[in-house]
Amino acid sequence: MSESKEFKKKLEKYGNMYEEEVQEMLILTGENLGGAYSLTRGIWIPSANFLAGADTESGEINSGEVELFWLAEEKDRDGWIFDLEPLTIYHIKCRKRKAEKNKENADLLLNKYMLVEVVGRNLQNEGLLNVLSDYRKPVFIEDGQCGRFELERAYGCFSAVLPWNGGECNVSLDYDGKDIETAKKALAAFKEIYADIARWDRDFRDFAARKLTELANDWQPGGGATISEENFSNRILISEFSIDEDGEYTVYYDDDD
């Protein structure tokens, strides 16, 4: 841990958002590790999620995704001090985020902790190992028209590679992490589009061409051939289609350089 005065000052201020009491618990880390955002120049806030925690004395399991945060400096980017690995059991010391007085934001701060110390690594705990076993079980949605979608827990979606107008497309159904019906509603919305794929694909291409052909020509090197809207529309290639339960979708196309 850095001993710089600036870091100590920021650490003390950041720590004021968390309870003074230091708790110990066993945790099972999730798959979303390694991310960080900048607090100020040269100082970062890394984060890690964990799938479940266990009381160090009673062994009681507290399920539900929880987030850990801490402070690190630029020089700590390789491993962010604690070198946490995904889907691993750790014994940690941490401090719980203080309750938020503003009720509108109170729920956003539930199950957030400041990581203070890693006491033990790569541990064994029956309850947490059961959580890990359940987490690793494959989950599918089967559909007569579109085939099999598999849950991608790390990305919060069900996905499948489907034929698309002579090519292939990775289709993602948003999933709220709790109710599989959210993904099934997204699938129902997608099927309405997929049933008339040729028209929708043409409309997507034409829309992109109308909006972006001028920009594509601006990017051409000096003396390069002018790209027409028709040429633009014909050259782009579908790569991914993402949709949620409300039918809101995002379509990704490769731009053929």
PDB file of C-alpha atoms in Angstrom:
ATOM      1  CA  MET A   1       0.000   0.000   0.000  1.00  0.00           C
ATOM      2  CA  SER A   2       1.331   3.436  -0.895  1.00  0.00           C
ATOM      3  CA  GLU A   3       2.541   5.703   1.896  1.00  0.00           C
ATOM      4  CA  SER A   4       2.186   8.966  -0.082  1.00  0.00           C
ATOM      5  CA  LYS A   5       0.556  11.843   1.775  1.00  0.00           C
ATOM      6  CA  GLU A   6      -1.946  12.440  -1.037  1.00  0.00           C
ATOM      7  CA  PHE A   7      -3.023   8.815  -1.002  1.00  0.00           C
ATOM      8  CA  LYS A   8      -3.431   8.769   2.783  1.00  0.00           C
ATOM      9  CA  LYS A   9      -5.539  11.920   2.605  1.00  0.00           C
ATOM     10  CA  LYS A  10      -7.821  10.473  -0.059  1.00  0.00           C
ATOM     11  CA  LEU A  11      -8.027   7.128   1.754  1.00  0.00           C
ATOM     12  CA  GLU A  12      -9.150   8.800   4.982  1.00  0.00           C
ATOM     13  CA  LYS A  13     -11.808  10.828   3.155  1.00  0.00           C
ATOM     14  CA  TYR A  14     -13.018   7.802   1.194  1.00  0.00           C
ATOM     15  CA  GLY A  15     -13.133   5.691   4.358  1.00  0.00           C
ATOM     16  CA  ASN A  16     -15.539   8.158   5.952  1.00  0.00           C
ATOM     17  CA  MET A  17     -18.277   6.747   3.700  1.00  0.00           C
ATOM     18  CA  TYR A  18     -17.979   3.382   5.483  1.00  0.00           C
ATOM     19  CA  GLU A  19     -18.704   2.202   9.011  1.00  0.00           C
ATOM     20  CA  GLU A  20     -15.784   2.178  11.467  1.00  0.00           C
ATOM     21  CA  GLU A  21     -16.445  -1.430  12.471  1.00  0.00           C
ATOM     22  CA  VAL A  22     -14.227  -3.925  10.673  1.00  0.00           C
ATOM     23  CA  GLN A  23     -16.017  -7.169   9.847  1.00  0.00           C
ATOM     24  CA  GLU A  24     -14.507 -10.513   8.943  1.00  0.00           C
ATOM     25  CA  MET A  25     -16.144 -12.883   6.501  1.00  0.00           C
ATOM     26  CA  LEU A  26     -15.490 -15.584   3.967  1.00  0.00           C
ATOM     27  CA  ILE A  27     -16.443 -14.620   0.430  1.00  0.00           C
ATOM     28  CA  LEU A  28     -16.777 -16.314  -2.940  1.00  0.00           C
ATOM     29  CA  THR A  29     -15.678 -13.884  -5.624  1.00  0.00           C
ATOM     30  CA  GLY A  30     -17.670 -13.517  -8.815  1.00  0.00           C
ATOM     31  CA  GLU A  31     -16.363 -13.172 -12.338  1.00  0.00           C
ATOM     32  CA  ASN A  32     -16.338  -9.366 -12.597  1.00  0.00           C
ATOM     33  CA  LEU A  33     -12.912  -8.516 -11.251  1.00  0.00           C
ATOM     34  CA  GLY A  34     -10.167  -6.160 -12.322  1.00  0.00           C
ATOM     35  CA  GLY A  35     -12.235  -3.072 -13.059  1.00  0.00           C
ATOM     36  CA  ALA A  36     -11.474   0.358 -11.601  1.00  0.00           C
ATOM     37  CA  TYR A  37     -12.441   3.979 -12.106  1.00  0.00           C
ATOM     38  CA  SER A  38     -10.455   7.120 -11.451  1.00  0.00           C
ATOM     39  CA  LEU A  39     -11.069   8.990  -8.202  1.00  0.00           C
ATOM     40  CA  THR A  40      -8.509  11.661  -9.017  1.00  0.00           C
ATOM     41  CA  ARG A  41      -5.297  11.813 -10.979  1.00  0.00           C
ATOM     42  CA  GLY A  42      -3.167   8.788 -10.088  1.00  0.00           C
ATOM     43  CA  ILE A  43      -5.653   7.350  -7.567  1.00  0.00           C
ATOM     44  CA  TRP A  44      -8.171   4.667  -8.513  1.00  0.00           C
ATOM     45  CA  ILE A  45     -11.149   2.869  -6.989  1.00  0.00           C
ATOM     46  CA  PRO A  46     -10.946  -0.823  -7.966  1.00  0.00           C
ATOM     47  CA  SER A  47     -13.951  -3.049  -7.394  1.00  0.00           C
ATOM     48  CA  ALA A  48     -14.868  -6.714  -7.228  1.00  0.00           C
ATOM     49  CA  ASN A  49     -18.163  -8.524  -6.871  1.00  0.00           C
ATOM     50  CA  PHE A  50     -18.737 -11.591  -4.751  1.00  0.00           C
ATOM     51  CA  LEU A  51     -21.511 -14.123  -5.155  1.00  0.00           C
ATOM     52  CA  ALA A  52     -21.976 -15.031  -1.500  1.00  0.00           C
ATOM     53  CA  GLY A  53     -20.460 -14.570   1.923  1.00  0.00           C
ATOM     54  CA  ALA A  54     -20.177 -16.813   4.977  1.00  0.00           C
ATOM     55  CA  ASP A  55     -19.938 -15.912   8.646  1.00  0.00           C
ATOM     56  CA  THR A  56     -16.481 -16.904   9.892  1.00  0.00           C
ATOM     57  CA  GLU A  57     -17.901 -18.379  13.107  1.00  0.00           C
ATOM     58  CA  SER A  58     -21.361 -19.770  12.361  1.00  0.00           C
ATOM     59  CA  GLY A  59     -20.720 -20.555   8.700  1.00  0.00           C
ATOM     60  CA  GLU A  60     -24.119 -19.045   7.817  1.00  0.00           C
ATOM     61  CA  ILE A  61     -24.317 -18.265   4.105  1.00  0.00           C
ATOM     62  CA  ASN A  62     -25.488 -14.872   2.913  1.00  0.00           C
ATOM     63  CA  SER A  63     -26.282 -15.192  -0.772  1.00  0.00           C
ATOM     64  CA  GLY A  64     -26.749 -12.391  -3.244  1.00  0.00           C
ATOM     65  CA  GLU A  65     -24.232 -10.407  -5.210  1.00  0.00           C
ATOM     66  CA  VAL A  66     -22.195  -7.924  -3.158  1.00  0.00           C
ATOM     67  CA  GLU A  67     -19.573  -5.395  -4.216  1.00  0.00           C
ATOM     68  CA  LEU A  68     -16.177  -4.604  -2.713  1.00  0.00           C
ATOM     69  CA  PHE A  69     -14.347  -1.312  -3.240  1.00  0.00           C
ATOM     70  CA  TRP A  70     -10.967   0.035  -2.156  1.00  0.00           C
ATOM     71  CA  LEU A  71      -8.387   2.636  -3.116  1.00  0.00           C
ATOM     72  CA  ALA A  72      -5.182   2.072  -5.107  1.00  0.00           C
ATOM     73  CA  GLU A  73      -2.552   4.118  -6.877  1.00  0.00           C
ATOM     74  CA  GLU A  74      -1.386   4.029 -10.477  1.00  0.00           C
ATOM     75  CA  LYS A  75       1.591   1.891  -9.520  1.00  0.00           C
ATOM     76  CA  ASP A  76      -0.804  -0.730  -8.083  1.00  0.00           C
ATOM     77  CA  ARG A  77      -2.601  -1.435 -11.380  1.00  0.00           C
ATOM     78  CA  ASP A  78      -1.022  -4.871 -11.719  1.00  0.00           C
ATOM     79  CA  GLY A  79      -3.390  -6.802  -9.444  1.00  0.00           C
ATOM     80  CA  TRP A  80      -4.817  -3.713  -7.724  1.00  0.00           C
ATOM     81  CA  ILE A  81      -3.012  -4.544  -4.448  1.00  0.00           C
ATOM     82  CA  PHE A  82      -5.060  -7.611  -3.448  1.00  0.00           C
ATOM     83  CA  ASP A  83      -4.656  -9.789  -6.593  1.00  0.00           C
ATOM     84  CA  LEU A  84      -8.164 -11.231  -6.345  1.00  0.00           C
ATOM     85  CA  GLU A  85      -9.034 -14.148  -8.630  1.00  0.00           C
ATOM     86  CA  PRO A  86     -12.518 -14.981  -9.933  1.00  0.00           C
ATOM     87  CA  LEU A  87     -14.641 -17.741  -8.377  1.00  0.00           C
ATOM     88  CA  THR A  88     -12.283 -18.129  -5.425  1.00  0.00           C
ATOM     89  CA  ILE A  89     -12.948 -18.261  -1.663  1.00  0.00           C
ATOM     90  CA  TYR A  90     -11.197 -15.649   0.489  1.00  0.00           C
ATOM     91  CA  HIS A  91     -11.155 -14.671   4.155  1.00  0.00           C
ATOM     92  CA  ILE A  92     -11.359 -10.868   4.234  1.00  0.00           C
ATOM     93  CA  LYS A  93     -11.682  -7.904   6.537  1.00  0.00           C
ATOM     94  CA  CYS A  94     -14.040  -5.176   5.348  1.00  0.00           C
ATOM     95  CA  ARG A  95     -16.206  -2.220   6.362  1.00  0.00           C
ATOM     96  CA  LYS A  96     -19.862  -1.841   5.379  1.00  0.00           C
ATOM     97  CA  ARG A  97     -21.039   1.248   3.481  1.00  0.00           C
ATOM     98  CA  LYS A  98     -22.899   3.707   5.708  1.00  0.00           C
ATOM     99  CA  ALA A  99     -26.660   3.967   5.336  1.00  0.00           C
ATOM    100  CA  GLU A 100     -27.758   6.658   2.906  1.00  0.00           C
ATOM    101  CA  LYS A 101     -30.034   9.351   4.319  1.00  0.00           C
ATOM    102  CA  ASN A 102     -31.414  10.094   0.871  1.00  0.00           C
ATOM    103  CA  LYS A 103     -34.011   7.304   0.513  1.00  0.00           C
ATOM    104  CA  GLU A 104     -33.983   7.623  -3.274  1.00  0.00           C
ATOM    105  CA  ASN A 105     -30.404   6.316  -3.386  1.00  0.00           C
ATOM    106  CA  ALA A 106     -30.499   4.057  -0.326  1.00  0.00           C
ATOM    107  CA  ASP A 107     -31.009   0.806  -2.260  1.00  0.00           C
ATOM    108  CA  LEU A 108     -27.994   1.545  -4.474  1.00  0.00           C
ATOM    109  CA  LEU A 109     -25.702   1.362  -1.446  1.00  0.00           C
ATOM    110  CA  LEU A 110     -26.939  -1.936  -0.033  1.00  0.00           C
ATOM    111  CA  ASN A 111     -24.362  -4.736   0.078  1.00  0.00           C
ATOM    112  CA  LYS A 112     -21.361  -2.513  -0.612  1.00  0.00           C
ATOM    113  CA  TYR A 113     -18.173  -2.874   1.419  1.00  0.00           C
ATOM    114  CA  MET A 114     -14.704  -1.382   1.586  1.00  0.00           C
ATOM    115  CA  LEU A 115     -12.036  -4.082   1.408  1.00  0.00           C
ATOM    116  CA  VAL A 116      -9.451  -3.622   4.167  1.00  0.00           C
ATOM    117  CA  GLU A 117      -7.378  -6.812   4.159  1.00  0.00           C
ATOM    118  CA  VAL A 118      -7.205 -10.285   2.644  1.00  0.00           C
ATOM    119  CA  VAL A 119      -6.509 -12.688   5.507  1.00  0.00           C
ATOM    120  CA  GLY A 120      -6.647 -16.021   3.651  1.00  0.00           C
ATOM    121  CA  ARG A 121      -6.764 -17.208   0.028  1.00  0.00           C
ATOM    122  CA  ASN A 122      -8.009 -20.224  -1.915  1.00  0.00           C
ATOM    123  CA  LEU A 123      -9.971 -21.549   1.064  1.00  0.00           C
ATOM    124  CA  GLN A 124     -12.503 -24.361   1.345  1.00  0.00           C
ATOM    125  CA  ASN A 125     -15.986 -23.825   2.732  1.00  0.00           C
ATOM    126  CA  GLU A 126     -18.796 -26.294   2.129  1.00  0.00           C
ATOM    127  CA  GLY A 127     -21.552 -23.703   1.894  1.00  0.00           C
ATOM    128  CA  LEU A 128     -19.670 -21.456  -0.510  1.00  0.00           C
ATOM    129  CA  LEU A 129     -18.541 -24.422  -2.587  1.00  0.00           C
ATOM    130  CA  ASN A 130     -22.214 -25.388  -2.951  1.00  0.00           C
ATOM    131  CA  VAL A 131     -22.951 -21.848  -4.174  1.00  0.00           C
ATOM    132  CA  LEU A 132     -20.100 -22.180  -6.669  1.00  0.00           C
ATOM    133  CA  SER A 133     -21.392 -25.554  -7.866  1.00  0.00           C
ATOM    134  CA  ASP A 134     -24.867 -24.116  -8.475  1.00  0.00           C
ATOM    135  CA  TYR A 135     -23.365 -21.100 -10.214  1.00  0.00           C
ATOM    136  CA  ARG A 136     -21.467 -23.293 -12.657  1.00  0.00           C
ATOM    137  CA  LYS A 137     -24.482 -25.378 -13.659  1.00  0.00           C
ATOM    138  CA  PRO A 138     -25.474 -24.604 -17.252  1.00  0.00           C
ATOM    139  CA  VAL A 139     -28.866 -22.955 -17.784  1.00  0.00           C
ATOM    140  CA  PHE A 140     -30.620 -22.956 -21.154  1.00  0.00           C
ATOM    141  CA  ILE A 141     -33.691 -21.530 -22.844  1.00  0.00           C
ATOM    142  CA  GLU A 142     -34.941 -23.826 -25.611  1.00  0.00           C
ATOM    143  CA  ASP A 143     -36.999 -22.401 -28.462  1.00  0.00           C
ATOM    144  CA  GLY A 144     -38.458 -24.213 -31.462  1.00  0.00           C
ATOM    145  CA  GLN A 145     -37.719 -21.337 -33.837  1.00  0.00           C
ATOM    146  CA  CYS A 146     -34.397 -20.006 -32.540  1.00  0.00           C
ATOM    147  CA  GLY A 147     -32.845 -23.041 -30.851  1.00  0.00           C
ATOM    148  CA  ARG A 148     -30.900 -23.040 -27.586  1.00  0.00           C
ATOM    149  CA  PHE A 149     -29.762 -19.969 -25.658  1.00  0.00           C
ATOM    150  CA  GLU A 150     -27.213 -20.489 -22.878  1.00  0.00           C
ATOM    151  CA  LEU A 151     -26.855 -18.296 -19.806  1.00  0.00           C
ATOM    152  CA  GLU A 152     -23.663 -16.214 -19.804  1.00  0.00           C
ATOM    153  CA  ARG A 153     -23.603 -15.235 -16.148  1.00  0.00           C
ATOM    154  CA  ALA A 154     -20.564 -12.999 -16.415  1.00  0.00           C
ATOM    155  CA  TYR A 155     -22.359 -10.829 -18.969  1.00  0.00           C
ATOM    156  CA  GLY A 156     -25.892 -11.039 -17.576  1.00  0.00           C
ATOM    157  CA  CYS A 157     -27.525 -12.475 -20.679  1.00  0.00           C
ATOM    158  CA  PHE A 158     -28.577 -15.605 -22.538  1.00  0.00           C
ATOM    159  CA  SER A 159     -26.799 -15.939 -25.876  1.00  0.00           C
ATOM    160  CA  ALA A 160     -26.853 -18.002 -29.048  1.00  0.00           C
ATOM    161  CA  VAL A 161     -25.333 -17.802 -32.522  1.00  0.00           C
ATOM    162  CA  LEU A 162     -28.153 -17.772 -35.078  1.00  0.00           C
ATOM    163  CA  PRO A 163     -28.317 -17.764 -38.891  1.00  0.00           C
ATOM    164  CA  TRP A 164     -28.873 -14.238 -40.176  1.00  0.00           C
ATOM    165  CA  ASN A 165     -29.569 -13.507 -43.835  1.00  0.00           C
ATOM    166  CA  GLY A 166     -26.910 -15.873 -45.133  1.00  0.00           C
ATOM    167  CA  GLY A 167     -24.478 -15.169 -42.284  1.00  0.00           C
ATOM    168  CA  GLU A 168     -24.397 -15.584 -38.525  1.00  0.00           C
ATOM    169  CA  CYS A 169     -25.193 -13.283 -35.614  1.00  0.00           C
ATOM    170  CA  ASN A 170     -24.589 -13.500 -31.872  1.00  0.00           C
ATOM    171  CA  VAL A 171     -27.968 -12.815 -30.246  1.00  0.00           C
ATOM    172  CA  SER A 172     -28.066 -11.720 -26.583  1.00  0.00           C
ATOM    173  CA  LEU A 173     -31.192 -11.731 -24.407  1.00  0.00           C
ATOM    174  CA  ASP A 174     -30.888  -9.459 -21.382  1.00  0.00           C
ATOM    175  CA  TYR A 175     -31.376 -11.202 -18.033  1.00  0.00           C
ATOM    176  CA  ASP A 176     -31.851  -9.468 -14.671  1.00  0.00           C
ATOM    177  CA  GLY A 177     -29.935 -12.190 -12.831  1.00  0.00           C
ATOM    178  CA  LYS A 178     -32.976 -13.382 -10.882  1.00  0.00           C
ATOM    179  CA  ASP A 179     -36.013 -14.122 -13.030  1.00  0.00           C
ATOM    180  CA  ILE A 180     -35.529 -16.155 -16.211  1.00  0.00           C
ATOM    181  CA  GLU A 181     -38.851 -14.764 -17.448  1.00  0.00           C
ATOM    182  CA  THR A 182     -37.065 -11.481 -18.199  1.00  0.00           C
ATOM    183  CA  ALA A 183     -34.940 -13.286 -20.790  1.00  0.00           C
ATOM    184  CA  LYS A 184     -37.970 -15.151 -22.147  1.00  0.00           C
ATOM    185  CA  LYS A 185     -39.785 -11.837 -22.685  1.00  0.00           C
ATOM    186  CA  ALA A 186     -36.711 -10.558 -24.530  1.00  0.00           C
ATOM    187  CA  LEU A 187     -36.793 -13.691 -26.690  1.00  0.00           C
ATOM    188  CA  ALA A 188     -40.468 -13.147 -27.515  1.00  0.00           C
ATOM    189  CA  ALA A 189     -39.692  -9.598 -28.650  1.00  0.00           C
ATOM    190  CA  PHE A 190     -36.724 -10.792 -30.706  1.00  0.00           C
ATOM    191  CA  LYS A 191     -38.783 -13.474 -32.463  1.00  0.00           C
ATOM    192  CA  GLU A 192     -41.101 -10.829 -33.884  1.00  0.00           C
ATOM    193  CA  ILE A 193     -38.092  -9.301 -35.617  1.00  0.00           C
ATOM    194  CA  TYR A 194     -36.499 -12.614 -36.534  1.00  0.00           C
ATOM    195  CA  ALA A 195     -39.685 -13.785 -38.252  1.00  0.00           C
ATOM    196  CA  ASP A 196     -39.211 -11.011 -40.839  1.00  0.00           C
ATOM    197  CA  ILE A 197     -35.436 -10.914 -40.800  1.00  0.00           C
ATOM    198  CA  ALA A 198     -34.877  -9.850 -44.423  1.00  0.00           C
ATOM    199  CA  ARG A 199     -36.939  -6.671 -44.031  1.00  0.00           C
ATOM    200  CA  TRP A 200     -35.493  -5.762 -40.640  1.00  0.00           C
ATOM    201  CA  ASP A 201     -31.931  -6.357 -41.802  1.00  0.00           C
ATOM    202  CA  ARG A 202     -32.503  -4.145 -44.837  1.00  0.00           C
ATOM    203  CA  ASP A 203     -34.017  -1.405 -42.657  1.00  0.00           C
ATOM    204  CA  PHE A 204     -31.080  -1.580 -40.214  1.00  0.00           C
ATOM    205  CA  ARG A 205     -28.566  -1.263 -43.056  1.00  0.00           C
ATOM    206  CA  ASP A 206     -30.414   1.570 -44.761  1.00  0.00           C
ATOM    207  CA  PHE A 207     -30.744   3.472 -41.484  1.00  0.00           C
ATOM    208  CA  ALA A 208     -27.018   3.129 -40.796  1.00  0.00           C
ATOM    209  CA  ALA A 209     -26.188   4.216 -44.346  1.00  0.00           C
ATOM    210  CA  ARG A 210     -28.376   7.339 -44.104  1.00  0.00           C
ATOM    211  CA  LYS A 211     -26.838   8.330 -40.784  1.00  0.00           C
ATOM    212  CA  LEU A 212     -23.182   7.409 -41.326  1.00  0.00           C
ATOM    213  CA  THR A 213     -22.191   7.488 -45.001  1.00  0.00           C
ATOM    214  CA  GLU A 214     -21.132  11.130 -44.808  1.00  0.00           C
ATOM    215  CA  LEU A 215     -18.963  10.363 -41.782  1.00  0.00           C
ATOM    216  CA  ALA A 216     -17.487   7.298 -43.511  1.00  0.00           C
ATOM    217  CA  ASN A 217     -16.432   9.515 -46.430  1.00  0.00           C
ATOM    218  CA  ASP A 218     -14.885  12.034 -44.041  1.00  0.00           C
ATOM    219  CA  TRP A 219     -12.719   9.217 -42.709  1.00  0.00           C
ATOM    220  CA  GLN A 220     -11.481   8.129 -46.128  1.00  0.00           C
ATOM    221  CA  PRO A 221      -7.795   8.818 -46.815  1.00  0.00           C
ATOM    222  CA  GLY A 222      -7.048  11.549 -49.338  1.00  0.00           C
ATOM    223  CA  GLY A 223      -7.876  10.458 -52.867  1.00  0.00           C
ATOM    224  CA  GLY A 224      -9.977   7.508 -51.669  1.00  0.00           C
ATOM    225  CA  ALA A 225     -13.057   6.505 -53.617  1.00  0.00           C
ATOM    226  CA  THR A 226     -16.336   8.044 -52.448  1.00  0.00           C
ATOM    227  CA  ILE A 227     -18.661   5.642 -50.648  1.00  0.00           C
ATOM    228  CA  SER A 228     -22.318   5.765 -51.666  1.00  0.00           C
ATOM    229  CA  GLU A 229     -25.182   4.992 -49.315  1.00  0.00           C
ATOM    230  CA  GLU A 230     -25.904   1.856 -51.337  1.00  0.00           C
ATOM    231  CA  ASN A 231     -22.285   0.733 -51.092  1.00  0.00           C
ATOM    232  CA  PHE A 232     -22.230   1.437 -47.365  1.00  0.00           C
ATOM    233  CA  SER A 233     -25.457  -0.528 -46.820  1.00  0.00           C
ATOM    234  CA  ASN A 234     -24.184  -3.527 -48.792  1.00  0.00           C
ATOM    235  CA  ARG A 235     -20.757  -3.716 -47.147  1.00  0.00           C
ATOM    236  CA  ILE A 236     -21.618  -3.689 -43.446  1.00  0.00           C
ATOM    237  CA  LEU A 237     -22.110  -7.096 -41.812  1.00  0.00           C
ATOM    238  CA  ILE A 238     -24.213  -8.032 -38.762  1.00  0.00           C
ATOM    239  CA  SER A 239     -22.197  -9.191 -35.744  1.00  0.00           C
ATOM    240  CA  GLU A 240     -24.431  -8.946 -32.668  1.00  0.00           C
ATOM    241  CA  PHE A 241     -28.044  -8.267 -31.703  1.00  0.00           C
ATOM    242  CA  SER A 242     -28.913  -7.454 -28.084  1.00  0.00           C
ATOM    243  CA  ILE A 243     -32.489  -7.070 -26.789  1.00  0.00           C
ATOM    244  CA  ASP A 244     -34.213  -6.685 -23.421  1.00  0.00           C
ATOM    245  CA  GLU A 245     -37.626  -7.694 -22.078  1.00  0.00           C
ATOM    246  CA  ASP A 246     -39.169  -4.385 -23.146  1.00  0.00           C
ATOM    247  CA  GLY A 247     -38.130  -4.958 -26.742  1.00  0.00           C
ATOM    248  CA  GLU A 248     -35.387  -2.305 -26.640  1.00  0.00           C
ATOM    249  CA  TYR A 249     -32.567  -3.516 -28.861  1.00  0.00           C
ATOM    250  CA  THR A 250     -29.095  -2.608 -30.086  1.00  0.00           C
ATOM    251  CA  VAL A 251     -27.758  -3.920 -33.386  1.00  0.00           C
ATOM    252  CA  TYR A 252     -24.009  -4.146 -34.035  1.00  0.00           C
ATOM    253  CA  TYR A 253     -22.505  -4.267 -37.520  1.00  0.00           C
ATOM    254  CA  ASP A 254     -18.933  -4.746 -38.666  1.00  0.00           C
ATOM    255  CA  ASP A 255     -18.029  -1.755 -40.853  1.00  0.00           C
ATOM    256  CA  ASP A 256     -15.759  -3.582 -43.362  1.00  0.00           C
ATOM    257  CA  ASP A 257     -12.966  -1.182 -42.429  1.00  0.00           C
TER     258      ASP A 257
END
